[in-house]
Amino acid sequence: MVGSISLLVDSPLRDLAFAMREVPADVRKHIASETRKHALPIWNQELRERAATRFQQRALVSSARVGVTARNVFLRSGSVGKLSSGTPVVWVSTVAEWGFPQGKKVDVTNRKGKTFQRSMGAAVPARRRGGWVVHPAAQDAIPRFASLWIQTARRSLHEAEEKA
């Protein structure tokens, strides 16, 4: 788990989570769509700031997605799309985020079909327990998403009450 906010303590998020149970479905859908619309640029910005290499940009930033439900905001990266070589992003996203042991040899097959070993070198970052891009970005973005969700829900609830 990258990061989360506990609703066990008394907080505006806890109150909002309880209030969302009583909100009509069309208002919940509006809150989710508005949150998604404003959350994706925040998520992309956080990822872009941390991606140091072109490989990380293509594998993690270009595939960033945000999902919003009535109770959660899901941050996704590295699961959809392909690189320019045709390689699915999901195959390389783990290496782009967590790195690779620099001295380790990997088996590579050339165009003629001959298999040989090479080291990864500087193509990918070194191993890092906390991740390089997605996990640090998520830890910084989660409080921003919580604030966004509260503001969007309050505004949507007030607008729905004015219409009624």
PDB file of C-alpha atoms in Angstrom:
ATOM      1  CA  MET A   1       0.000   0.000   0.000  1.00  0.00           C
ATOM      2  CA  VAL A   2       1.404   3.333  -1.019  1.00  0.00           C
ATOM      3  CA  GLY A   3      -0.395   5.515   1.415  1.00  0.00           C
ATOM      4  CA  SER A   4      -3.801   6.041   2.835  1.00  0.00           C
ATOM      5  CA  ILE A   5      -5.731   8.245   5.175  1.00  0.00           C
ATOM      6  CA  SER A   6      -7.351   6.639   8.180  1.00  0.00           C
ATOM      7  CA  LEU A   7     -11.002   7.428   8.719  1.00  0.00           C
ATOM      8  CA  LEU A   8     -10.915   6.055  12.253  1.00  0.00           C
ATOM      9  CA  VAL A   9     -10.125   9.479  13.658  1.00  0.00           C
ATOM     10  CA  ASP A  10     -12.645  12.280  13.759  1.00  0.00           C
ATOM     11  CA  SER A  11     -12.094  14.173  10.516  1.00  0.00           C
ATOM     12  CA  PRO A  12     -13.987  15.883   7.709  1.00  0.00           C
ATOM     13  CA  LEU A  13     -13.268  12.856   5.512  1.00  0.00           C
ATOM     14  CA  ARG A  14     -14.957  10.551   7.992  1.00  0.00           C
ATOM     15  CA  ASP A  15     -17.992  12.807   8.135  1.00  0.00           C
ATOM     16  CA  LEU A  16     -18.065  12.966   4.345  1.00  0.00           C
ATOM     17  CA  ALA A  17     -17.839   9.181   4.038  1.00  0.00           C
ATOM     18  CA  PHE A  18     -20.859   8.791   6.315  1.00  0.00           C
ATOM     19  CA  ALA A  19     -22.786  11.559   4.546  1.00  0.00           C
ATOM     20  CA  MET A  20     -22.126  10.010   1.119  1.00  0.00           C
ATOM     21  CA  ARG A  21     -24.305   7.040   2.112  1.00  0.00           C
ATOM     22  CA  GLU A  22     -27.368   9.301   2.178  1.00  0.00           C
ATOM     23  CA  VAL A  23     -26.603  11.329  -0.951  1.00  0.00           C
ATOM     24  CA  PRO A  24     -28.672  10.602  -4.090  1.00  0.00           C
ATOM     25  CA  ALA A  25     -26.940   8.584  -6.817  1.00  0.00           C
ATOM     26  CA  ASP A  26     -26.867  11.422  -9.369  1.00  0.00           C
ATOM     27  CA  VAL A  27     -25.071  13.715  -6.899  1.00  0.00           C
ATOM     28  CA  ARG A  28     -22.555  10.960  -6.076  1.00  0.00           C
ATOM     29  CA  LYS A  29     -21.872  10.521  -9.815  1.00  0.00           C
ATOM     30  CA  HIS A  30     -21.391  14.263 -10.200  1.00  0.00           C
ATOM     31  CA  ILE A  31     -18.961  14.357  -7.276  1.00  0.00           C
ATOM     32  CA  ALA A  32     -16.999  11.440  -8.746  1.00  0.00           C
ATOM     33  CA  SER A  33     -16.803  12.960 -12.234  1.00  0.00           C
ATOM     34  CA  GLU A  34     -15.750  16.393 -10.937  1.00  0.00           C
ATOM     35  CA  THR A  35     -13.139  14.857  -8.642  1.00  0.00           C
ATOM     36  CA  ARG A  36     -11.759  12.750 -11.501  1.00  0.00           C
ATOM     37  CA  LYS A  37     -11.603  15.781 -13.802  1.00  0.00           C
ATOM     38  CA  HIS A  38      -9.519  17.778 -11.316  1.00  0.00           C
ATOM     39  CA  ALA A  39      -7.480  14.881  -9.900  1.00  0.00           C
ATOM     40  CA  LEU A  40      -5.876  13.701 -13.155  1.00  0.00           C
ATOM     41  CA  PRO A  41      -3.857  16.917 -13.715  1.00  0.00           C
ATOM     42  CA  ILE A  42      -2.654  16.792 -10.108  1.00  0.00           C
ATOM     43  CA  TRP A  43      -1.565  13.152 -10.484  1.00  0.00           C
ATOM     44  CA  ASN A  44       0.193  13.851 -13.810  1.00  0.00           C
ATOM     45  CA  GLN A  45       2.011  16.845 -12.323  1.00  0.00           C
ATOM     46  CA  GLU A  46       3.230  14.868  -9.301  1.00  0.00           C
ATOM     47  CA  LEU A  47       4.505  12.050 -11.540  1.00  0.00           C
ATOM     48  CA  ARG A  48       6.156  14.409 -14.054  1.00  0.00           C
ATOM     49  CA  GLU A  49       8.081  16.168 -11.272  1.00  0.00           C
ATOM     50  CA  ARG A  50       9.648  12.884 -10.152  1.00  0.00           C
ATOM     51  CA  ALA A  51      10.347  11.105 -13.436  1.00  0.00           C
ATOM     52  CA  ALA A  52      14.058  11.626 -14.061  1.00  0.00           C
ATOM     53  CA  THR A  53      14.509   9.600 -17.241  1.00  0.00           C
ATOM     54  CA  ARG A  54      12.684   9.294 -20.537  1.00  0.00           C
ATOM     55  CA  PHE A  55      12.071   5.641 -19.714  1.00  0.00           C
ATOM     56  CA  GLN A  56      10.224   6.606 -16.520  1.00  0.00           C
ATOM     57  CA  GLN A  57       8.280   9.266 -18.415  1.00  0.00           C
ATOM     58  CA  ARG A  58       7.069   6.767 -21.023  1.00  0.00           C
ATOM     59  CA  ALA A  59       6.443   3.863 -18.655  1.00  0.00           C
ATOM     60  CA  LEU A  60       4.917   5.644 -15.662  1.00  0.00           C
ATOM     61  CA  VAL A  61       3.805   9.188 -16.493  1.00  0.00           C
ATOM     62  CA  SER A  62       2.236   8.547 -19.903  1.00  0.00           C
ATOM     63  CA  SER A  63       0.132   5.712 -18.507  1.00  0.00           C
ATOM     64  CA  ALA A  64      -1.206   7.600 -15.469  1.00  0.00           C
ATOM     65  CA  ARG A  65      -4.917   7.172 -14.724  1.00  0.00           C
ATOM     66  CA  VAL A  66      -7.226   8.235 -11.903  1.00  0.00           C
ATOM     67  CA  GLY A  67     -10.339   6.380 -10.825  1.00  0.00           C
ATOM     68  CA  VAL A  68     -12.910   7.791  -8.434  1.00  0.00           C
ATOM     69  CA  THR A  69     -15.697   5.988  -6.599  1.00  0.00           C
ATOM     70  CA  ALA A  70     -18.022   7.164  -3.875  1.00  0.00           C
ATOM     71  CA  ARG A  71     -15.507   6.063  -1.236  1.00  0.00           C
ATOM     72  CA  ASN A  72     -12.095   6.082  -2.876  1.00  0.00           C
ATOM     73  CA  VAL A  73      -9.702   7.714  -5.297  1.00  0.00           C
ATOM     74  CA  PHE A  74      -7.550   5.191  -7.169  1.00  0.00           C
ATOM     75  CA  LEU A  75      -4.185   6.306  -8.537  1.00  0.00           C
ATOM     76  CA  ARG A  76      -2.866   4.126 -11.335  1.00  0.00           C
ATOM     77  CA  SER A  77       0.314   4.219 -13.330  1.00  0.00           C
ATOM     78  CA  GLY A  78       2.209   1.751 -15.460  1.00  0.00           C
ATOM     79  CA  SER A  79      -0.687  -0.499 -16.364  1.00  0.00           C
ATOM     80  CA  VAL A  80      -1.979   0.579 -19.784  1.00  0.00           C
ATOM     81  CA  GLY A  81      -0.431   1.391 -23.132  1.00  0.00           C
ATOM     82  CA  LYS A  82       2.675   0.436 -25.054  1.00  0.00           C
ATOM     83  CA  LEU A  83       6.124   1.889 -25.531  1.00  0.00           C
ATOM     84  CA  SER A  84       7.248   2.992 -28.991  1.00  0.00           C
ATOM     85  CA  SER A  85       8.967  -0.395 -29.357  1.00  0.00           C
ATOM     86  CA  GLY A  86       5.607  -2.127 -28.928  1.00  0.00           C
ATOM     87  CA  THR A  87       6.459  -3.459 -25.481  1.00  0.00           C
ATOM     88  CA  PRO A  88       3.476  -3.312 -23.129  1.00  0.00           C
ATOM     89  CA  VAL A  89       4.054  -0.770 -20.361  1.00  0.00           C
ATOM     90  CA  VAL A  90       2.987  -3.282 -17.719  1.00  0.00           C
ATOM     91  CA  TRP A  91       6.080  -5.389 -18.536  1.00  0.00           C
ATOM     92  CA  VAL A  92       8.544  -2.590 -17.735  1.00  0.00           C
ATOM     93  CA  SER A  93       6.690  -0.512 -15.146  1.00  0.00           C
ATOM     94  CA  THR A  94       8.072  -2.489 -12.203  1.00  0.00           C
ATOM     95  CA  VAL A  95      11.649  -1.882 -13.320  1.00  0.00           C
ATOM     96  CA  ALA A  96      10.924   1.801 -14.032  1.00  0.00           C
ATOM     97  CA  GLU A  97       9.497   2.304 -10.536  1.00  0.00           C
ATOM     98  CA  TRP A  98      11.650   0.058  -8.338  1.00  0.00           C
ATOM     99  CA  GLY A  99      14.864  -0.075 -10.381  1.00  0.00           C
ATOM    100  CA  PHE A 100      17.132  -3.019 -11.101  1.00  0.00           C
ATOM    101  CA  PRO A 101      20.313  -4.299  -9.442  1.00  0.00           C
ATOM    102  CA  GLN A 102      23.110  -2.598 -11.378  1.00  0.00           C
ATOM    103  CA  GLY A 103      25.531  -5.521 -11.437  1.00  0.00           C
ATOM    104  CA  LYS A 104      22.988  -8.190 -12.381  1.00  0.00           C
ATOM    105  CA  LYS A 105      23.225  -9.772 -15.820  1.00  0.00           C
ATOM    106  CA  VAL A 106      20.142 -10.325 -17.979  1.00  0.00           C
ATOM    107  CA  ASP A 107      19.648 -12.644 -20.925  1.00  0.00           C
ATOM    108  CA  VAL A 108      19.048 -10.799 -24.188  1.00  0.00           C
ATOM    109  CA  THR A 109      18.259 -12.212 -27.617  1.00  0.00           C
ATOM    110  CA  ASN A 110      19.433 -10.300 -30.671  1.00  0.00           C
ATOM    111  CA  ARG A 111      17.640 -10.102 -34.030  1.00  0.00           C
ATOM    112  CA  LYS A 112      19.405 -13.186 -35.355  1.00  0.00           C
ATOM    113  CA  GLY A 113      18.211 -15.242 -32.390  1.00  0.00           C
ATOM    114  CA  LYS A 114      21.491 -15.506 -30.533  1.00  0.00           C
ATOM    115  CA  THR A 115      21.139 -15.257 -26.748  1.00  0.00           C
ATOM    116  CA  PHE A 116      23.787 -13.525 -24.667  1.00  0.00           C
ATOM    117  CA  GLN A 117      24.126 -11.767 -21.318  1.00  0.00           C
ATOM    118  CA  ARG A 118      24.477  -8.058 -20.701  1.00  0.00           C
ATOM    119  CA  SER A 119      24.210  -5.776 -17.700  1.00  0.00           C
ATOM    120  CA  MET A 120      21.463  -3.174 -17.538  1.00  0.00           C
ATOM    121  CA  GLY A 121      23.887  -0.308 -16.965  1.00  0.00           C
ATOM    122  CA  ALA A 122      22.360   3.158 -16.800  1.00  0.00           C
ATOM    123  CA  ALA A 123      19.260   2.234 -18.814  1.00  0.00           C
ATOM    124  CA  VAL A 124      17.236   1.832 -15.630  1.00  0.00           C
ATOM    125  CA  PRO A 125      17.729   3.292 -12.153  1.00  0.00           C
ATOM    126  CA  ALA A 126      19.295   1.413  -9.263  1.00  0.00           C
ATOM    127  CA  ARG A 127      17.054  -0.444  -6.799  1.00  0.00           C
ATOM    128  CA  ARG A 128      15.213   1.737  -4.316  1.00  0.00           C
ATOM    129  CA  ARG A 129      12.966   0.329  -1.638  1.00  0.00           C
ATOM    130  CA  GLY A 130      10.538   3.260  -1.606  1.00  0.00           C
ATOM    131  CA  GLY A 131      10.268   3.533  -5.377  1.00  0.00           C
ATOM    132  CA  TRP A 132      11.439   6.320  -7.648  1.00  0.00           C
ATOM    133  CA  VAL A 133       8.327   7.924  -9.125  1.00  0.00           C
ATOM    134  CA  VAL A 134       4.865   6.564  -8.310  1.00  0.00           C
ATOM    135  CA  HIS A 135       5.136   5.897  -4.587  1.00  0.00           C
ATOM    136  CA  PRO A 136       6.768   9.222  -3.633  1.00  0.00           C
ATOM    137  CA  ALA A 137       4.259  11.028  -5.875  1.00  0.00           C
ATOM    138  CA  ALA A 138       1.336   9.211  -4.254  1.00  0.00           C
ATOM    139  CA  GLN A 139       2.507  10.059  -0.746  1.00  0.00           C
ATOM    140  CA  ASP A 140       2.633  13.754  -1.639  1.00  0.00           C
ATOM    141  CA  ALA A 141      -0.611  13.697  -3.648  1.00  0.00           C
ATOM    142  CA  ILE A 142      -2.886  11.862  -1.193  1.00  0.00           C
ATOM    143  CA  PRO A 143      -3.450  14.892   1.091  1.00  0.00           C
ATOM    144  CA  ARG A 144      -4.169  17.022  -1.999  1.00  0.00           C
ATOM    145  CA  PHE A 145      -6.743  14.479  -3.209  1.00  0.00           C
ATOM    146  CA  ALA A 146      -8.396  14.363   0.189  1.00  0.00           C
ATOM    147  CA  SER A 147      -8.747  18.134   0.187  1.00  0.00           C
ATOM    148  CA  LEU A 148     -10.008  18.104  -3.410  1.00  0.00           C
ATOM    149  CA  TRP A 149     -12.569  15.427  -2.624  1.00  0.00           C
ATOM    150  CA  ILE A 150     -13.923  17.349   0.383  1.00  0.00           C
ATOM    151  CA  GLN A 151     -14.123  20.630  -1.539  1.00  0.00           C
ATOM    152  CA  THR A 152     -15.787  19.012  -4.560  1.00  0.00           C
ATOM    153  CA  ALA A 153     -18.305  17.150  -2.428  1.00  0.00           C
ATOM    154  CA  ARG A 154     -19.220  20.259  -0.421  1.00  0.00           C
ATOM    155  CA  ARG A 155     -19.655  22.338  -3.556  1.00  0.00           C
ATOM    156  CA  SER A 156     -21.727  19.641  -5.285  1.00  0.00           C
ATOM    157  CA  LEU A 157     -23.924  19.117  -2.231  1.00  0.00           C
ATOM    158  CA  HIS A 158     -24.557  22.843  -1.924  1.00  0.00           C
ATOM    159  CA  GLU A 159     -25.419  23.087  -5.631  1.00  0.00           C
ATOM    160  CA  ALA A 160     -27.779  20.098  -5.377  1.00  0.00           C
ATOM    161  CA  GLU A 161     -29.498  21.663  -2.358  1.00  0.00           C
ATOM    162  CA  GLU A 162     -29.942  24.989  -4.187  1.00  0.00           C
ATOM    163  CA  LYS A 163     -31.592  23.214  -7.135  1.00  0.00           C
ATOM    164  CA  ALA A 164     -34.013  21.379  -4.843  1.00  0.00           C
TER     165      ALA A 164
END
